[in-house]
Short mmCIF file of C-alpha atoms and ligand atoms in Angstrom, two decimals:
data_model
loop_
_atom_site.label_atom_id
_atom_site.label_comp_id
_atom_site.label_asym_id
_atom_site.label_seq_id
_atom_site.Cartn_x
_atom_site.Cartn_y
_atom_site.Cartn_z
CA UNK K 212 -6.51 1.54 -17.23
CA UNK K 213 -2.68 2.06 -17.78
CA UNK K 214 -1.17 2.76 -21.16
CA UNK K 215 1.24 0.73 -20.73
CA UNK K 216 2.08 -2.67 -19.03
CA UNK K 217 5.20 -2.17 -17.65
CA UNK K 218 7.75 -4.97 -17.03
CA UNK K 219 7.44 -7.08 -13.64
CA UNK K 220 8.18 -4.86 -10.64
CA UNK K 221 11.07 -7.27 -9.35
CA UNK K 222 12.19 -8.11 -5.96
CA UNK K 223 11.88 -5.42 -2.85
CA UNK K 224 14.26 -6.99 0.03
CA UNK K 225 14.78 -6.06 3.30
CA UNK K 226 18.35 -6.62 4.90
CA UNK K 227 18.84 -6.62 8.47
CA UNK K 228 16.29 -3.90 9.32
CA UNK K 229 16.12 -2.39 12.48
CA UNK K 230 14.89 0.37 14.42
CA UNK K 231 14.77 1.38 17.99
CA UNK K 232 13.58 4.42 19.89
CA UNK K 233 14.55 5.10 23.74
CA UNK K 234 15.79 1.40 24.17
CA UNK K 235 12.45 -0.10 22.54
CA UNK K 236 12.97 -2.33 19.53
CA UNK K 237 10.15 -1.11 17.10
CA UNK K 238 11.46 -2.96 14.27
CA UNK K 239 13.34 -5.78 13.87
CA UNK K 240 13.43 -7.38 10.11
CA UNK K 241 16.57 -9.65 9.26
CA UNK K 242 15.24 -10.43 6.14
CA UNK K 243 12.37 -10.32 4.27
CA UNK K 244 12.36 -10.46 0.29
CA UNK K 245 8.75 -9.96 -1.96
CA UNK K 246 9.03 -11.26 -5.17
CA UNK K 247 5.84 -12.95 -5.92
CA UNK K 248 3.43 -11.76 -8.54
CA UNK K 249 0.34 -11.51 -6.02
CA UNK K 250 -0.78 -8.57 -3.51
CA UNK K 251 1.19 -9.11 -0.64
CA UNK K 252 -0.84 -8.34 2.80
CA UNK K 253 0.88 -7.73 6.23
CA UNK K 254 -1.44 -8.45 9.42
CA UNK K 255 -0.32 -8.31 13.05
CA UNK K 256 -1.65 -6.65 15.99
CA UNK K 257 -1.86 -2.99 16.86
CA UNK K 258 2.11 -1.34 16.87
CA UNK K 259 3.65 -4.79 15.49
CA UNK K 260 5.97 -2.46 13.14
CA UNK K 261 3.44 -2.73 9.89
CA UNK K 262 3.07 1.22 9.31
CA UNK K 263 6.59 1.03 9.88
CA UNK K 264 7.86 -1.54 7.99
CA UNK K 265 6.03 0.52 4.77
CA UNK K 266 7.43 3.77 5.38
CA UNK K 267 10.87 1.88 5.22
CA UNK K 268 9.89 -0.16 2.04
CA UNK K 269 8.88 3.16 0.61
CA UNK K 270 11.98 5.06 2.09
CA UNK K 271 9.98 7.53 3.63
CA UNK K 272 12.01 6.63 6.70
CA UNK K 273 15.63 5.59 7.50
CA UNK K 274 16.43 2.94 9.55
CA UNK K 275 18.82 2.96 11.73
CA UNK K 276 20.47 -0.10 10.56
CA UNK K 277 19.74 -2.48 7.77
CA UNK K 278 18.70 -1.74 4.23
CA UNK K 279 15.86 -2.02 1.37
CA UNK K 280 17.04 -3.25 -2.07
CA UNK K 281 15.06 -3.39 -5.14
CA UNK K 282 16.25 -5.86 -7.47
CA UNK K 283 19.71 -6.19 -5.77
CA UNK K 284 20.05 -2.26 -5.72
CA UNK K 285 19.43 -0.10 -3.05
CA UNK K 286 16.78 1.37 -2.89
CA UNK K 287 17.06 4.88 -4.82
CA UNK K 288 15.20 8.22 -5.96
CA UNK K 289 14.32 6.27 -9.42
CA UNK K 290 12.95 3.31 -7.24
CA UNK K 291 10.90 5.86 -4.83
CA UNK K 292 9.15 7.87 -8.14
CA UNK K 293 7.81 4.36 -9.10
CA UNK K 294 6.51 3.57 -5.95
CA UNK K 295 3.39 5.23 -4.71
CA UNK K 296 1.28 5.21 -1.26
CA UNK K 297 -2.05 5.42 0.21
CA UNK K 298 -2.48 6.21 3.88
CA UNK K 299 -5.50 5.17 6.30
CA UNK K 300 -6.63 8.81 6.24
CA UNK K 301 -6.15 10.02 2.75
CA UNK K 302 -4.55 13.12 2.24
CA UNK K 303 -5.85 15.34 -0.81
CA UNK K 304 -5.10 19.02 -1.95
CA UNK K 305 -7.58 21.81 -1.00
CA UNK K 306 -8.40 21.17 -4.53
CA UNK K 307 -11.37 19.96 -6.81
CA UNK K 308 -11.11 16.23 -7.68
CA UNK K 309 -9.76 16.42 -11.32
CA UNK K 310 -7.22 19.04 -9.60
CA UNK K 311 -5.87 16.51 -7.53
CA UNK K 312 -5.38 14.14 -9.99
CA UNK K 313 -3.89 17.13 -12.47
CA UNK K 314 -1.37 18.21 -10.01
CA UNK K 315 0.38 14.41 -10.14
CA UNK K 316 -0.42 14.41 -13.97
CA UNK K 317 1.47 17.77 -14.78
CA UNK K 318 4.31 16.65 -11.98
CA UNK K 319 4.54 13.74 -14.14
CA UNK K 320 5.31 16.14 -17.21
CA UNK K 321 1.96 14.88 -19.09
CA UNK K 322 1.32 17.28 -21.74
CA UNK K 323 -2.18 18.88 -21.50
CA UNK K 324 -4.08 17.53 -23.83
CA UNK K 325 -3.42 14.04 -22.60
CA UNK K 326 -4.06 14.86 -18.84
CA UNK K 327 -7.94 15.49 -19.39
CA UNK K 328 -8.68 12.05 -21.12
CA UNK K 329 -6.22 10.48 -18.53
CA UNK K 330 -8.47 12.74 -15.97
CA UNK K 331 -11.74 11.01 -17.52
CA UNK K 332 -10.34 7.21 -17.59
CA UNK K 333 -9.47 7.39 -13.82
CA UNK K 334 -12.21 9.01 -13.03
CA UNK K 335 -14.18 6.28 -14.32
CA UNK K 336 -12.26 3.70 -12.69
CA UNK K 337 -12.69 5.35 -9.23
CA UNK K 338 -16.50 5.51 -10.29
CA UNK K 339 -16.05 9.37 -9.28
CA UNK K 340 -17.35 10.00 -12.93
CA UNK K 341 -19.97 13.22 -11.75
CA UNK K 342 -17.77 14.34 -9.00
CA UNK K 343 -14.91 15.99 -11.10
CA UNK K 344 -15.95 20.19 -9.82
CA UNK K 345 -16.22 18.85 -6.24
CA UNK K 346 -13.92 19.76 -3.81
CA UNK K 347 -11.91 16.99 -2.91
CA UNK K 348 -12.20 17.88 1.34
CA UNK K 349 -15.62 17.66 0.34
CA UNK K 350 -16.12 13.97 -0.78
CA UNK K 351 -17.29 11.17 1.82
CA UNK K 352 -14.89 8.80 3.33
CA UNK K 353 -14.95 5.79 0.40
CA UNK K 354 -15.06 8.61 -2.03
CA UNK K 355 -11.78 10.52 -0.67
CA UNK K 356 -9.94 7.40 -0.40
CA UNK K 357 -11.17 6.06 -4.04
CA UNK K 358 -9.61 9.65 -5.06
CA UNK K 359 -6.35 9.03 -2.96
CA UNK K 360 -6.02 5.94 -5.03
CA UNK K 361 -6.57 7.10 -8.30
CA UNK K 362 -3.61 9.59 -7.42
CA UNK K 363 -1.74 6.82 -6.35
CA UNK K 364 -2.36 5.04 -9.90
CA UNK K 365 -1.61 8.14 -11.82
CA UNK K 366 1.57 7.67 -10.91
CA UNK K 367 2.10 4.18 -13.08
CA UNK K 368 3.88 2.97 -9.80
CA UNK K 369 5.01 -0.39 -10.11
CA UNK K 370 4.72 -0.52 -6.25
CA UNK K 371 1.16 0.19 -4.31
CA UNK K 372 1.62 0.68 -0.98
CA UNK K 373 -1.48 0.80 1.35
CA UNK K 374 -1.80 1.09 4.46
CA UNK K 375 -5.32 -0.12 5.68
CA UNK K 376 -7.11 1.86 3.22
CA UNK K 377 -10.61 0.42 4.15
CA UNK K 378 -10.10 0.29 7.92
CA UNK K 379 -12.92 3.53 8.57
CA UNK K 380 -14.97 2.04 5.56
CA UNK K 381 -18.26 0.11 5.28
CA UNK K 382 -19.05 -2.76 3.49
CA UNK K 383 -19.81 -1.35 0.29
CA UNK K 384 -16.98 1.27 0.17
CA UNK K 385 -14.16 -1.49 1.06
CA UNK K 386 -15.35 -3.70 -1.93
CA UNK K 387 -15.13 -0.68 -3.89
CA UNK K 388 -11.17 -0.34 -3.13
CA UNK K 389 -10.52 -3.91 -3.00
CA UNK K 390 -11.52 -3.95 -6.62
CA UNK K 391 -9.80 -1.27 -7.24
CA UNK K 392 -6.43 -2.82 -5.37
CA UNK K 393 -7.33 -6.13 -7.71
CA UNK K 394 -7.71 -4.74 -10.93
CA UNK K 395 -4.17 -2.69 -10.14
CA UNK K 396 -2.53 -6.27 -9.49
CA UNK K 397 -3.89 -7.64 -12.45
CA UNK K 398 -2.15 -5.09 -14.66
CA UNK K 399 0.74 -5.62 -13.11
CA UNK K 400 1.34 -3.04 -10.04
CA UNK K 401 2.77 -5.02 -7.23
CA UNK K 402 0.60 -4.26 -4.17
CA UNK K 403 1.65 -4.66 -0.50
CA UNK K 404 -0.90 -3.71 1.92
CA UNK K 405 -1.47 -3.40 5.62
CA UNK K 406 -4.84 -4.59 6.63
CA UNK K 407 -6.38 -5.91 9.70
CA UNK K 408 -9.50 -8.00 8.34
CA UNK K 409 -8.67 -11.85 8.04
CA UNK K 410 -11.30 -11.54 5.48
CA UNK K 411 -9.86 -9.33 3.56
CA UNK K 412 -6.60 -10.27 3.07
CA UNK K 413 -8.67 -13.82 2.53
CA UNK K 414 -10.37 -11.73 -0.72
CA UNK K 415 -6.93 -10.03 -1.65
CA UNK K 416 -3.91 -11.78 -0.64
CA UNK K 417 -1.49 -14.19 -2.44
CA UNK K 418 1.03 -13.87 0.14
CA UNK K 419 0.88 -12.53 3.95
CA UNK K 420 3.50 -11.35 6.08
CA UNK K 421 2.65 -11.45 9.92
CA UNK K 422 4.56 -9.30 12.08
CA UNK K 423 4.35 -8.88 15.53
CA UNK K 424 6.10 -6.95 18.12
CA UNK K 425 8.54 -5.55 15.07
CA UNK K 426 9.06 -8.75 13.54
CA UNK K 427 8.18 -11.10 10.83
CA UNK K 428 6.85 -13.78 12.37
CA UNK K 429 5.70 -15.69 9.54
CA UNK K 430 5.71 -15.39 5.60
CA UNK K 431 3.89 -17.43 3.33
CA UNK K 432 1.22 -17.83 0.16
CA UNK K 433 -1.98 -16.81 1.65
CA UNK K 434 -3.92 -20.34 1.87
CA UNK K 435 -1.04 -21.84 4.05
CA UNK K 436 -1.10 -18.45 6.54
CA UNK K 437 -4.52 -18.59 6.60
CA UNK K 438 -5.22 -22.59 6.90
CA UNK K 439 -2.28 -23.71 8.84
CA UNK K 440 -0.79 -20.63 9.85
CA UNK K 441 2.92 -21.93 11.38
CA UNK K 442 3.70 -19.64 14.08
CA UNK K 443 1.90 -19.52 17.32
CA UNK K 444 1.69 -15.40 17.25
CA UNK K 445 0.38 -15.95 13.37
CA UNK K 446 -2.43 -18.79 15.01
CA UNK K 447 -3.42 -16.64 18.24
CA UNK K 448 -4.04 -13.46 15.81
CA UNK K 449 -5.92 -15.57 13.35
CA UNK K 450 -8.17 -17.18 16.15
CA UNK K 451 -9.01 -13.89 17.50
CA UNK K 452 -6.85 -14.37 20.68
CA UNK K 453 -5.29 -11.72 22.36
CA UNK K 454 -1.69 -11.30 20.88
CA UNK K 455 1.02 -9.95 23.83
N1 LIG J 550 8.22 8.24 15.45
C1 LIG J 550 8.11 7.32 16.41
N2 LIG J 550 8.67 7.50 17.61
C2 LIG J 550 8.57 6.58 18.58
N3 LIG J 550 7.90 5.40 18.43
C3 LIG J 550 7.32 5.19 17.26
C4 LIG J 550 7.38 6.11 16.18
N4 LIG J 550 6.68 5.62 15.13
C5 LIG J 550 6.21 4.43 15.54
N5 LIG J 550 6.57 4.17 16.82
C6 LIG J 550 6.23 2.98 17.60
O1 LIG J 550 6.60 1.85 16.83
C7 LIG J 550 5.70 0.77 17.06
C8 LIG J 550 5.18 0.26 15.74
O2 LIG J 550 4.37 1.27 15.17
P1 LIG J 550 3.55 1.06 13.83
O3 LIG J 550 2.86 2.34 13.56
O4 LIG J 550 4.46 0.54 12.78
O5 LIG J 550 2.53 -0.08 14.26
P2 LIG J 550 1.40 -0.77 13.39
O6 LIG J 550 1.72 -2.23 13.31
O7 LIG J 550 1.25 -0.04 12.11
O8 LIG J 550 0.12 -0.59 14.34
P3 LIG J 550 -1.40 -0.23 13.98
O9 LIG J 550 -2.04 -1.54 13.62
O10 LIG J 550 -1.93 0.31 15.28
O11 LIG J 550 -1.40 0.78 12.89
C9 LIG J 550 4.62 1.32 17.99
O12 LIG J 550 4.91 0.91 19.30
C10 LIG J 550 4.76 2.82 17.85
O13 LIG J 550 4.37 3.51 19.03
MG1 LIG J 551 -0.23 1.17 11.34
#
């Protein structure tokens, strides 16, 4: 679906990340470094610091202490315009489909007669092919966050963030997106993503991050998390147990 395979997105690290609010630690990340090739997927309970943790990686927040480096820099306007992010609730312009993916296109400075082909092609992948004169408030829930997606992509980002994208999604909507997310890794976008379905982040994941209460408490290729996870927190979320 790209033009262009760009060159591997590199390593995103996290240096002594922390944030508190009124005397609460909300995040807490000495270090944590993604490198690998493979979607990265964060679990952990309800307010362990995931959302969090994203906004940071995408600098949409400052922390109050620590830092995020790509590839030994920190992390900079250049970085930010190749990263791109999906939300749980997707936000689109009071706009018709194709006019939401225009309005990134022409931001992008894509010349006009490119942008309606490049229109067509993600329209296709989104499988919105039909639904380019709708109004994009107007499309159902697996439909509006396809479209949120396919804005995302526009972008060439070499970073995908998402944060649980499929969490108000059925069955048939979330395989949608998690083919979506797939074919977007195998072209080379590095994709981190927040998601609270073990089975899920079985189906997506080469490497997990758990996190709970702010921190990292395990990182680690998918099969081992998942298997024989190696932190008590990471075992009692993956058995279903209440986490505290
Ligand atoms: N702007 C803020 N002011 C104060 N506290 C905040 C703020 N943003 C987040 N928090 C707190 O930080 C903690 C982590 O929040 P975060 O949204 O990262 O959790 P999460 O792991 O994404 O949870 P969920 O699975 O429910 O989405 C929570 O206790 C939350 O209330
Ligand atoms: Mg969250």
């Amino acid at each position: 679906m790209r033009d262009v395979v760009t060159e591997a997105p590199g390593t995103l690290e996290v240096r002594g990340l922390s944030i508190a609010h009124e005397g609460k630690v909300l995040l807490d990340v000495p270090h944590l470094c993604l490198d690998g090739p493979g979607p990265t997927l964060i679990l952990g309970p309800n307010g362990a610091g995931k959302s969090l943790l994203l906004r940071c990686l995408h600098g949409l927040i400052q922390p109050d202490r620590g830092r995020v480096c790509q590839n030994g820099v920190l992390l900079n306007a250049s970085h930010k315009a190749r990263q791109a992010m999906v939300f749980q609730r997707p936000v689109l312009l009071r706009r018709s489909v194709a006019a939401n993916l225009d309005f990134v296109l022409k931001r992008k400075s894509m010349p006009r007669v490119q942008r309606k082909p490049r229109i067509d092609d993600l329209l296709a992948e989104g499988g919105l092919d039909g639904k380019a004169r709708q109004p994009a408030r107007s499309l159902s829930g697996g439909e509006a966050q396809r479209l949120a997606i396919l804005r995302a992509l526009a972008l060439d980002p070499e970073t995908l963030f998402l944060d649980e994208p499929t969490s108000a999604l059925d069955p048939s909507a979330t395989q949608m997106i998690e083919r979506m997310v797939l074919r977007a890794s195998a072209q080379g976008v590095r994709i981190v993503m927040v998601t609270h379905d073990i089975g899920q982040a079985r189906r997506l994941a080469t490497e997990i991050v758990m996190m709970q209460a702010g921190r990292v408490v395990e990182q680690g290729l998918a099969r081992q998390v998942l298997e024989a996870p190696k932190s008590d927190e990471s075992r009692r979320y993956l058995d279903g147990g209440l986490v505290t």
